[in-house]
Amino acid sequence: MKKLLFLALAFVFLATAAQGKTLKMALDADPESMDPHVQLSGGMLQYTHLVFDPLIRWTKDMKFEPRLAEKWERIDELTVRFHLRKGVKFHSGNPFTAADVAWTMDRLKKSEDFKGLFTSFAAPKVIDDYTIDIVTTEPYPLVENMATYIFPMDSKFYTGTDEKGLPKDAIVKTEYSFANQNESGTGPFTVESREHGVKMVYKRFADYWDKDSKGNVSEIVLTPIKENATRTAALLSGDVEFIAPVPPQDFERLMNNKDVTTISMAGSRVITFQVNQKRKPEFANLKVREAMIAAIDNAGIASKLMKGMATPAQQQGPEGFDGYISDLKPRFDLEKAKQLMKEAGYEKGFEATMIAPNNRYPNDEKIAEAVVSMLSKIGIKVSLKTMPKAQYWDEFDAQVADIQMIGWHSDTEDSANYSEYLLMCPNKETGKGQYNSGNYCNPKLDELVNKANVETNKAKRVALLQEVERIAYNDAAYIPLFWLNPSWAAKKGVDIEPVVNIMDFPYLGDLVIK
């Protein structure tokens, strides 16, 4: 009897220990909010995958796997039926049902950042508590892709008014809102505490539905460290066990450290500068825009500043995406750039302003400084201001500068998404062109993107998206720099390889610490 009792106690001890790991993590910034719909950005989506769950999600090899939806099938050309998982609870204790999916989709259409993604979607049809039809207004080839961005929210928790008498479902970017400071998702972690810019603590949700997950992390302590050297030092000293991104200048050193695991993979986040053609009349001149592209040695930036952890780009989507065109080559040619400025009537140059973040992308401030130096060689004197990510996006939205940096990872893992947000004519009603601070506008490009978004024939869709990329290339619609290779580093024993992915949304609910 004593032996059985001992074995039982030992089992309980081991089970408790297996589920009792704390992950100390340092990222270059922490989430801007606790509201998953307040901002469409990589940092916010990383947070959302911790606290909420999507209907389906991408696997490491870019296929789809069930999450809150157990299975799905196309009913007709406009309808995909999703069968939802039963027995799922929100962090509040409320049960998850199809009504929460419908409520969430309605809220997504009210979000300034997300509504552009959902313009092709009609109101969903709730069949019963665990069945919902997602309906599009026209044939749409990316319903599954979009389902990876439907993270059902707790409709009961977010309905009504808060103690201040304000609506709980309000989407507020920078000021107080209930959703900015409270959460109720179905994800593997709850938010235990949050001091923005200082520390964020996640706790494992005891009633999490995914009992098959092998993840054994019960607590995550996130410390935002924007300085590259400090983030690396924190890993090497043991203050943290997982960092991202890895500073390019430190990657080789960490890779050769026997106590550290490093991972990098070819990425799809394109880093660009947008030039505001409405704010700065000179930028409305095609030859000026061509000159700026020719003056910037983006291959040199990728090689020297990024230490090879980036791939020079001349289009938005990388190789493997439907719109990729292999013959679009780099255009760096300083003498040609000077000649183009002369032909444009600006041989003596002019002045311009630029903003860039200093903690959003690896080496973002140094990249901006390099571009300023390169533009000076063709007479464009740029006044640069950099700032933390927490301040940057409000300034970006306000279009306070003539030249603005932006990086974009396709939310749908598809070429059209870049153009929908970065190149289409800005339209506040539809959300298209939401991040087009250059105010580039070509109705032909818009027409092609819209056609591609209803074309279910693969070959025809590829041709449409390639034409979009060629138009943007010929129009010098933006200044392309490179595709960023996502990178991570962790202490040995923190098994990050199975949970990191090209989207840079680590599935930390499945992380195993040995």
PDB file of C-alpha atoms in Angstrom, residues 151-414:
ATOM      1  CA  PHE A 151      -9.800  34.741 -33.106  1.00  0.00           C
ATOM      2  CA  PRO A 152     -13.223  34.461 -31.434  1.00  0.00           C
ATOM      3  CA  MET A 153     -13.732  36.891 -28.574  1.00  0.00           C
ATOM      4  CA  ASP A 154     -16.015  36.346 -25.572  1.00  0.00           C
ATOM      5  CA  SER A 155     -19.142  38.179 -26.733  1.00  0.00           C
ATOM      6  CA  LYS A 156     -20.773  38.115 -23.273  1.00  0.00           C
ATOM      7  CA  PHE A 157     -17.623  39.438 -21.596  1.00  0.00           C
ATOM      8  CA  TYR A 158     -17.241  42.318 -24.068  1.00  0.00           C
ATOM      9  CA  THR A 159     -20.930  43.290 -24.258  1.00  0.00           C
ATOM     10  CA  GLY A 160     -22.448  46.092 -22.175  1.00  0.00           C
ATOM     11  CA  THR A 161     -20.800  49.020 -20.425  1.00  0.00           C
ATOM     12  CA  ASP A 162     -17.856  49.146 -18.044  1.00  0.00           C
ATOM     13  CA  GLU A 163     -17.602  50.886 -14.664  1.00  0.00           C
ATOM     14  CA  LYS A 164     -16.970  54.165 -16.490  1.00  0.00           C
ATOM     15  CA  GLY A 165     -20.198  53.786 -18.450  1.00  0.00           C
ATOM     16  CA  LEU A 166     -18.295  53.206 -21.696  1.00  0.00           C
ATOM     17  CA  PRO A 167     -19.099  50.405 -24.155  1.00  0.00           C
ATOM     18  CA  LYS A 168     -16.952  47.334 -23.509  1.00  0.00           C
ATOM     19  CA  ASP A 169     -16.700  46.510 -27.207  1.00  0.00           C
ATOM     20  CA  ALA A 170     -15.250  49.898 -28.234  1.00  0.00           C
ATOM     21  CA  ILE A 171     -12.098  49.718 -30.359  1.00  0.00           C
ATOM     22  CA  VAL A 172      -9.828  52.532 -29.194  1.00  0.00           C
ATOM     23  CA  LYS A 173      -6.278  52.858 -30.481  1.00  0.00           C
ATOM     24  CA  THR A 174      -4.427  55.022 -27.985  1.00  0.00           C
ATOM     25  CA  GLU A 175      -6.661  55.962 -25.055  1.00  0.00           C
ATOM     26  CA  TYR A 176      -8.518  53.946 -22.421  1.00  0.00           C
ATOM     27  CA  SER A 177     -10.959  51.243 -23.389  1.00  0.00           C
ATOM     28  CA  PHE A 178     -12.229  48.160 -21.578  1.00  0.00           C
ATOM     29  CA  ALA A 179     -10.812  45.867 -24.264  1.00  0.00           C
ATOM     30  CA  ASN A 180      -7.411  47.580 -24.108  1.00  0.00           C
ATOM     31  CA  GLN A 181      -7.072  46.588 -20.458  1.00  0.00           C
ATOM     32  CA  ASN A 182      -9.086  43.375 -20.130  1.00  0.00           C
ATOM     33  CA  GLU A 183      -9.155  40.078 -21.999  1.00  0.00           C
ATOM     34  CA  SER A 184     -11.211  36.910 -22.240  1.00  0.00           C
ATOM     35  CA  GLY A 185      -9.978  34.563 -24.939  1.00  0.00           C
ATOM     36  CA  THR A 186      -9.824  30.810 -25.334  1.00  0.00           C
ATOM     37  CA  GLY A 187      -6.033  30.696 -25.660  1.00  0.00           C
ATOM     38  CA  PRO A 188      -3.456  28.779 -23.631  1.00  0.00           C
ATOM     39  CA  PHE A 189      -2.525  31.805 -21.496  1.00  0.00           C
ATOM     40  CA  THR A 190      -4.267  34.532 -19.566  1.00  0.00           C
ATOM     41  CA  VAL A 191      -2.730  37.930 -18.852  1.00  0.00           C
ATOM     42  CA  GLU A 192      -1.722  37.939 -15.199  1.00  0.00           C
ATOM     43  CA  SER A 193      -0.274  41.457 -15.189  1.00  0.00           C
ATOM     44  CA  ARG A 194       0.835  44.109 -17.655  1.00  0.00           C
ATOM     45  CA  GLU A 195       3.015  47.174 -17.249  1.00  0.00           C
ATOM     46  CA  HIS A 196       3.344  48.473 -20.776  1.00  0.00           C
ATOM     47  CA  GLY A 197       6.954  48.861 -21.838  1.00  0.00           C
ATOM     48  CA  VAL A 198       8.247  47.180 -18.676  1.00  0.00           C
ATOM     49  CA  LYS A 199       6.898  43.663 -18.129  1.00  0.00           C
ATOM     50  CA  MET A 200       4.022  41.397 -19.053  1.00  0.00           C
ATOM     51  CA  VAL A 201       3.188  38.151 -17.247  1.00  0.00           C
ATOM     52  CA  TYR A 202       1.112  35.362 -18.788  1.00  0.00           C
ATOM     53  CA  LYS A 203      -0.293  32.428 -16.783  1.00  0.00           C
ATOM     54  CA  ARG A 204      -1.379  29.049 -18.148  1.00  0.00           C
ATOM     55  CA  PHE A 205      -5.170  28.807 -18.432  1.00  0.00           C
ATOM     56  CA  ALA A 206      -6.165  25.859 -16.251  1.00  0.00           C
ATOM     57  CA  ASP A 207      -9.261  25.072 -18.339  1.00  0.00           C
ATOM     58  CA  TYR A 208      -7.517  25.271 -21.716  1.00  0.00           C
ATOM     59  CA  TRP A 209      -9.265  22.961 -24.167  1.00  0.00           C
ATOM     60  CA  ASP A 210      -6.180  21.506 -25.901  1.00  0.00           C
ATOM     61  CA  LYS A 211      -5.322  18.654 -23.551  1.00  0.00           C
ATOM     62  CA  ASP A 212      -3.229  17.007 -26.297  1.00  0.00           C
ATOM     63  CA  SER A 213      -0.680  19.810 -26.276  1.00  0.00           C
ATOM     64  CA  LYS A 214       2.705  18.732 -24.932  1.00  0.00           C
ATOM     65  CA  GLY A 215       3.506  22.291 -23.885  1.00  0.00           C
ATOM     66  CA  ASN A 216       4.738  22.485 -20.311  1.00  0.00           C
ATOM     67  CA  VAL A 217       5.107  26.250 -19.824  1.00  0.00           C
ATOM     68  CA  SER A 218       2.866  27.465 -17.016  1.00  0.00           C
ATOM     69  CA  GLU A 219       4.121  31.060 -16.948  1.00  0.00           C
ATOM     70  CA  ILE A 220       5.677  33.466 -19.444  1.00  0.00           C
ATOM     71  CA  VAL A 221       7.451  36.589 -18.270  1.00  0.00           C
ATOM     72  CA  LEU A 222       7.907  38.966 -21.200  1.00  0.00           C
ATOM     73  CA  THR A 223      10.415  41.783 -20.868  1.00  0.00           C
ATOM     74  CA  PRO A 224      10.598  44.210 -23.788  1.00  0.00           C
ATOM     75  CA  ILE A 225      14.234  45.047 -24.598  1.00  0.00           C
ATOM     76  CA  LYS A 226      14.537  47.269 -27.645  1.00  0.00           C
ATOM     77  CA  GLU A 227      18.341  47.583 -27.553  1.00  0.00           C
ATOM     78  CA  ASN A 228      19.887  44.763 -29.594  1.00  0.00           C
ATOM     79  CA  ALA A 229      23.048  44.380 -27.555  1.00  0.00           C
ATOM     80  CA  THR A 230      21.136  44.360 -24.277  1.00  0.00           C
ATOM     81  CA  ARG A 231      18.747  41.691 -25.555  1.00  0.00           C
ATOM     82  CA  THR A 232      21.637  39.444 -26.567  1.00  0.00           C
ATOM     83  CA  ALA A 233      23.424  40.062 -23.277  1.00  0.00           C
ATOM     84  CA  ALA A 234      20.278  39.130 -21.348  1.00  0.00           C
ATOM     85  CA  LEU A 235      20.212  35.748 -23.098  1.00  0.00           C
ATOM     86  CA  LEU A 236      23.894  35.046 -22.527  1.00  0.00           C
ATOM     87  CA  SER A 237      23.713  36.031 -18.859  1.00  0.00           C
ATOM     88  CA  GLY A 238      20.702  33.836 -18.205  1.00  0.00           C
ATOM     89  CA  ASP A 239      18.371  36.728 -17.360  1.00  0.00           C
ATOM     90  CA  VAL A 240      16.125  35.459 -20.150  1.00  0.00           C
ATOM     91  CA  GLU A 241      15.897  32.139 -21.984  1.00  0.00           C
ATOM     92  CA  PHE A 242      14.362  33.159 -25.320  1.00  0.00           C
ATOM     93  CA  ILE A 243      14.863  36.257 -27.474  1.00  0.00           C
ATOM     94  CA  ALA A 244      13.496  37.556 -30.760  1.00  0.00           C
ATOM     95  CA  PRO A 245      14.520  38.919 -33.072  1.00  0.00           C
ATOM     96  CA  VAL A 246      18.192  38.014 -32.936  1.00  0.00           C
ATOM     97  CA  PRO A 247      20.300  41.078 -33.811  1.00  0.00           C
ATOM     98  CA  PRO A 248      21.952  40.329 -37.177  1.00  0.00           C
ATOM     99  CA  GLN A 249      25.367  41.322 -35.854  1.00  0.00           C
ATOM    100  CA  ASP A 250      25.031  38.764 -33.030  1.00  0.00           C
ATOM    101  CA  PHE A 251      23.564  35.816 -34.913  1.00  0.00           C
ATOM    102  CA  GLU A 252      26.857  34.122 -35.815  1.00  0.00           C
ATOM    103  CA  ARG A 253      28.225  34.557 -32.290  1.00  0.00           C
ATOM    104  CA  LEU A 254      25.105  33.006 -30.764  1.00  0.00           C
ATOM    105  CA  MET A 255      25.059  30.249 -33.374  1.00  0.00           C
ATOM    106  CA  ASN A 256      28.570  29.218 -32.295  1.00  0.00           C
ATOM    107  CA  ASN A 257      27.653  29.210 -28.592  1.00  0.00           C
ATOM    108  CA  LYS A 258      27.200  25.628 -27.373  1.00  0.00           C
ATOM    109  CA  ASP A 259      24.622  26.740 -24.792  1.00  0.00           C
ATOM    110  CA  VAL A 260      22.354  28.478 -27.300  1.00  0.00           C
ATOM    111  CA  THR A 261      20.015  27.314 -30.058  1.00  0.00           C
ATOM    112  CA  THR A 262      19.557  29.716 -32.987  1.00  0.00           C
ATOM    113  CA  ILE A 263      17.002  29.487 -35.787  1.00  0.00           C
ATOM    114  CA  SER A 264      16.548  31.630 -38.880  1.00  0.00           C
ATOM    115  CA  MET A 265      14.433  31.057 -41.979  1.00  0.00           C
ATOM    116  CA  ALA A 266      13.746  32.830 -45.262  1.00  0.00           C
ATOM    117  CA  GLY A 267      11.101  35.426 -44.574  1.00  0.00           C
ATOM    118  CA  SER A 268       8.241  37.206 -46.308  1.00  0.00           C
ATOM    119  CA  ARG A 269       8.191  40.481 -44.341  1.00  0.00           C
ATOM    120  CA  VAL A 270       9.195  43.167 -46.815  1.00  0.00           C
ATOM    121  CA  ILE A 271      10.830  46.357 -45.484  1.00  0.00           C
ATOM    122  CA  THR A 272      10.122  49.454 -47.550  1.00  0.00           C
ATOM    123  CA  PHE A 273       9.982  53.232 -47.506  1.00  0.00           C
ATOM    124  CA  GLN A 274       6.889  55.046 -48.731  1.00  0.00           C
ATOM    125  CA  VAL A 275       7.224  58.500 -50.311  1.00  0.00           C
ATOM    126  CA  ASN A 276       4.204  60.758 -49.857  1.00  0.00           C
ATOM    127  CA  GLN A 277       3.171  62.065 -53.255  1.00  0.00           C
ATOM    128  CA  LYS A 278       0.480  64.323 -51.792  1.00  0.00           C
ATOM    129  CA  ARG A 279       2.568  65.834 -49.025  1.00  0.00           C
ATOM    130  CA  LYS A 280       5.720  66.318 -51.137  1.00  0.00           C
ATOM    131  CA  PRO A 281       5.077  67.491 -54.746  1.00  0.00           C
ATOM    132  CA  GLU A 282       8.550  66.385 -55.872  1.00  0.00           C
ATOM    133  CA  PHE A 283       7.600  62.782 -55.128  1.00  0.00           C
ATOM    134  CA  ALA A 284       4.738  62.943 -57.631  1.00  0.00           C
ATOM    135  CA  ASN A 285       7.425  63.017 -60.320  1.00  0.00           C
ATOM    136  CA  LEU A 286       8.135  59.476 -61.545  1.00  0.00           C
ATOM    137  CA  LYS A 287      11.761  60.265 -62.379  1.00  0.00           C
ATOM    138  CA  VAL A 288      12.385  61.457 -58.807  1.00  0.00           C
ATOM    139  CA  ARG A 289      10.975  58.229 -57.380  1.00  0.00           C
ATOM    140  CA  GLU A 290      13.060  56.194 -59.841  1.00  0.00           C
ATOM    141  CA  ALA A 291      16.135  58.206 -58.862  1.00  0.00           C
ATOM    142  CA  MET A 292      15.568  57.489 -55.173  1.00  0.00           C
ATOM    143  CA  ILE A 293      15.336  53.745 -55.827  1.00  0.00           C
ATOM    144  CA  ALA A 294      18.464  53.852 -58.011  1.00  0.00           C
ATOM    145  CA  ALA A 295      20.351  55.774 -55.319  1.00  0.00           C
ATOM    146  CA  ILE A 296      19.716  53.182 -52.609  1.00  0.00           C
ATOM    147  CA  ASP A 297      21.998  50.152 -52.492  1.00  0.00           C
ATOM    148  CA  ASN A 298      19.527  47.757 -50.927  1.00  0.00           C
ATOM    149  CA  ALA A 299      21.752  44.744 -51.641  1.00  0.00           C
ATOM    150  CA  GLY A 300      24.532  46.464 -49.723  1.00  0.00           C
ATOM    151  CA  ILE A 301      22.200  47.189 -46.823  1.00  0.00           C
ATOM    152  CA  ALA A 302      21.092  43.541 -46.722  1.00  0.00           C
ATOM    153  CA  SER A 303      24.690  42.325 -46.825  1.00  0.00           C
ATOM    154  CA  LYS A 304      26.481  44.810 -44.582  1.00  0.00           C
ATOM    155  CA  LEU A 305      23.907  46.061 -42.099  1.00  0.00           C
ATOM    156  CA  MET A 306      21.797  42.901 -41.930  1.00  0.00           C
ATOM    157  CA  LYS A 307      24.832  40.577 -42.085  1.00  0.00           C
ATOM    158  CA  GLY A 308      23.139  38.456 -44.756  1.00  0.00           C
ATOM    159  CA  MET A 309      19.983  37.916 -42.663  1.00  0.00           C
ATOM    160  CA  ALA A 310      17.848  39.599 -45.308  1.00  0.00           C
ATOM    161  CA  THR A 311      17.223  39.171 -49.041  1.00  0.00           C
ATOM    162  CA  PRO A 312      17.268  42.256 -51.332  1.00  0.00           C
ATOM    163  CA  ALA A 313      13.809  42.939 -52.750  1.00  0.00           C
ATOM    164  CA  GLN A 314      12.453  44.679 -55.828  1.00  0.00           C
ATOM    165  CA  GLN A 315       8.848  43.587 -55.320  1.00  0.00           C
ATOM    166  CA  GLN A 316       6.527  42.925 -52.423  1.00  0.00           C
ATOM    167  CA  GLY A 317       6.078  39.146 -52.262  1.00  0.00           C
ATOM    168  CA  PRO A 318       9.109  36.817 -52.166  1.00  0.00           C
ATOM    169  CA  GLU A 319       9.786  33.797 -54.323  1.00  0.00           C
ATOM    170  CA  GLY A 320       7.071  31.212 -53.778  1.00  0.00           C
ATOM    171  CA  PHE A 321       4.262  33.773 -53.581  1.00  0.00           C
ATOM    172  CA  ASP A 322       1.817  33.915 -56.485  1.00  0.00           C
ATOM    173  CA  GLY A 323       2.808  37.407 -57.614  1.00  0.00           C
ATOM    174  CA  TYR A 324       6.562  36.849 -57.672  1.00  0.00           C
ATOM    175  CA  ILE A 325       8.362  37.785 -60.921  1.00  0.00           C
ATOM    176  CA  SER A 326      11.876  36.412 -61.275  1.00  0.00           C
ATOM    177  CA  ASP A 327      13.113  39.031 -63.753  1.00  0.00           C
ATOM    178  CA  LEU A 328      12.554  42.076 -61.512  1.00  0.00           C
ATOM    179  CA  LYS A 329      16.129  42.891 -60.606  1.00  0.00           C
ATOM    180  CA  PRO A 330      17.806  45.394 -58.211  1.00  0.00           C
ATOM    181  CA  ARG A 331      18.098  48.904 -59.631  1.00  0.00           C
ATOM    182  CA  PHE A 332      21.022  50.437 -57.716  1.00  0.00           C
ATOM    183  CA  ASP A 333      22.898  52.753 -60.107  1.00  0.00           C
ATOM    184  CA  LEU A 334      24.115  56.016 -58.581  1.00  0.00           C
ATOM    185  CA  GLU A 335      25.085  57.670 -61.887  1.00  0.00           C
ATOM    186  CA  LYS A 336      21.695  56.866 -63.362  1.00  0.00           C
ATOM    187  CA  ALA A 337      20.047  58.239 -60.200  1.00  0.00           C
ATOM    188  CA  LYS A 338      21.864  61.564 -60.655  1.00  0.00           C
ATOM    189  CA  GLN A 339      20.856  61.686 -64.322  1.00  0.00           C
ATOM    190  CA  LEU A 340      17.199  61.021 -63.434  1.00  0.00           C
ATOM    191  CA  MET A 341      17.232  63.878 -60.892  1.00  0.00           C
ATOM    192  CA  LYS A 342      18.628  66.182 -63.598  1.00  0.00           C
ATOM    193  CA  GLU A 343      15.955  65.081 -66.079  1.00  0.00           C
ATOM    194  CA  ALA A 344      13.290  65.688 -63.445  1.00  0.00           C
ATOM    195  CA  GLY A 345      14.514  69.257 -62.955  1.00  0.00           C
ATOM    196  CA  TYR A 346      15.937  68.666 -59.466  1.00  0.00           C
ATOM    197  CA  GLU A 347      19.650  68.505 -60.204  1.00  0.00           C
ATOM    198  CA  LYS A 348      20.297  70.638 -57.105  1.00  0.00           C
ATOM    199  CA  GLY A 349      18.082  68.421 -55.002  1.00  0.00           C
ATOM    200  CA  PHE A 350      15.612  69.404 -52.289  1.00  0.00           C
ATOM    201  CA  GLU A 351      14.845  68.798 -48.611  1.00  0.00           C
ATOM    202  CA  ALA A 352      12.546  66.150 -47.145  1.00  0.00           C
ATOM    203  CA  THR A 353      11.590  64.669 -43.786  1.00  0.00           C
ATOM    204  CA  MET A 354      11.644  61.010 -42.746  1.00  0.00           C
ATOM    205  CA  ILE A 355      10.428  58.971 -39.774  1.00  0.00           C
ATOM    206  CA  ALA A 356      11.341  55.424 -38.823  1.00  0.00           C
ATOM    207  CA  PRO A 357      10.961  53.226 -35.740  1.00  0.00           C
ATOM    208  CA  ASN A 358      13.989  52.378 -33.640  1.00  0.00           C
ATOM    209  CA  ASN A 359      12.749  49.131 -32.073  1.00  0.00           C
ATOM    210  CA  ARG A 360      10.326  47.515 -34.499  1.00  0.00           C
ATOM    211  CA  TYR A 361      12.623  45.834 -37.046  1.00  0.00           C
ATOM    212  CA  PRO A 362      16.216  44.674 -36.653  1.00  0.00           C
ATOM    213  CA  ASN A 363      18.557  47.628 -37.248  1.00  0.00           C
ATOM    214  CA  ASP A 364      15.640  49.834 -38.320  1.00  0.00           C
ATOM    215  CA  GLU A 365      17.305  53.041 -37.126  1.00  0.00           C
ATOM    216  CA  LYS A 366      20.645  52.182 -38.777  1.00  0.00           C
ATOM    217  CA  ILE A 367      18.846  51.288 -42.012  1.00  0.00           C
ATOM    218  CA  ALA A 368      17.091  54.652 -42.034  1.00  0.00           C
ATOM    219  CA  GLU A 369      20.378  56.432 -41.406  1.00  0.00           C
ATOM    220  CA  ALA A 370      21.993  54.539 -44.294  1.00  0.00           C
ATOM    221  CA  VAL A 371      19.164  55.502 -46.643  1.00  0.00           C
ATOM    222  CA  VAL A 372      19.457  59.153 -45.588  1.00  0.00           C
ATOM    223  CA  SER A 373      23.165  59.031 -46.440  1.00  0.00           C
ATOM    224  CA  MET A 374      22.525  57.427 -49.832  1.00  0.00           C
ATOM    225  CA  LEU A 375      19.824  59.956 -50.776  1.00  0.00           C
ATOM    226  CA  SER A 376      22.179  62.807 -49.915  1.00  0.00           C
ATOM    227  CA  LYS A 377      24.393  61.691 -52.805  1.00  0.00           C
ATOM    228  CA  ILE A 378      21.680  62.779 -55.261  1.00  0.00           C
ATOM    229  CA  GLY A 379      20.973  66.051 -53.472  1.00  0.00           C
ATOM    230  CA  ILE A 380      18.006  64.977 -51.352  1.00  0.00           C
ATOM    231  CA  LYS A 381      18.717  66.285 -47.852  1.00  0.00           C
ATOM    232  CA  VAL A 382      16.632  64.247 -45.433  1.00  0.00           C
ATOM    233  CA  SER A 383      15.830  65.214 -41.848  1.00  0.00           C
ATOM    234  CA  LEU A 384      15.362  61.931 -39.965  1.00  0.00           C
ATOM    235  CA  LYS A 385      13.424  61.343 -36.756  1.00  0.00           C
ATOM    236  CA  THR A 386      13.287  57.897 -35.159  1.00  0.00           C
ATOM    237  CA  MET A 387      11.132  56.783 -32.251  1.00  0.00           C
ATOM    238  CA  PRO A 388       9.987  53.689 -30.331  1.00  0.00           C
ATOM    239  CA  LYS A 389       7.327  51.478 -31.854  1.00  0.00           C
ATOM    240  CA  ALA A 390       4.830  52.576 -29.177  1.00  0.00           C
ATOM    241  CA  GLN A 391       4.927  56.112 -30.588  1.00  0.00           C
ATOM    242  CA  TYR A 392       5.694  55.344 -34.202  1.00  0.00           C
ATOM    243  CA  TRP A 393       2.429  53.994 -35.559  1.00  0.00           C
ATOM    244  CA  ASP A 394       0.353  56.998 -34.492  1.00  0.00           C
ATOM    245  CA  GLU A 395       2.865  59.245 -36.247  1.00  0.00           C
ATOM    246  CA  PHE A 396       2.832  56.952 -39.276  1.00  0.00           C
ATOM    247  CA  ASP A 397      -0.977  57.047 -39.464  1.00  0.00           C
ATOM    248  CA  ALA A 398      -0.892  60.843 -39.207  1.00  0.00           C
ATOM    249  CA  GLN A 399       1.602  60.944 -42.123  1.00  0.00           C
ATOM    250  CA  VAL A 400       3.782  63.458 -40.324  1.00  0.00           C
ATOM    251  CA  ALA A 401       6.779  62.969 -42.649  1.00  0.00           C
ATOM    252  CA  ASP A 402       7.486  62.905 -46.378  1.00  0.00           C
ATOM    253  CA  ILE A 403       9.205  59.491 -46.210  1.00  0.00           C
ATOM    254  CA  GLN A 404       8.052  56.752 -43.815  1.00  0.00           C
ATOM    255  CA  MET A 405       9.375  53.255 -43.117  1.00  0.00           C
ATOM    256  CA  ILE A 406       7.051  50.271 -43.001  1.00  0.00           C
ATOM    257  CA  GLY A 407       7.500  46.513 -42.938  1.00  0.00           C
ATOM    258  CA  TRP A 408       4.733  44.180 -44.020  1.00  0.00           C
ATOM    259  CA  HIS A 409       4.179  40.483 -43.637  1.00  0.00           C
ATOM    260  CA  SER A 410       1.251  39.245 -45.700  1.00  0.00           C
ATOM    261  CA  ASP A 411      -1.565  38.447 -43.286  1.00  0.00           C
ATOM    262  CA  THR A 412      -2.979  35.881 -45.679  1.00  0.00           C
ATOM    263  CA  GLU A 413       0.387  34.476 -46.832  1.00  0.00           C
ATOM    264  CA  ASP A 414      -0.629  35.696 -50.284  1.00  0.00           C
TER     265      ASP A 414
END
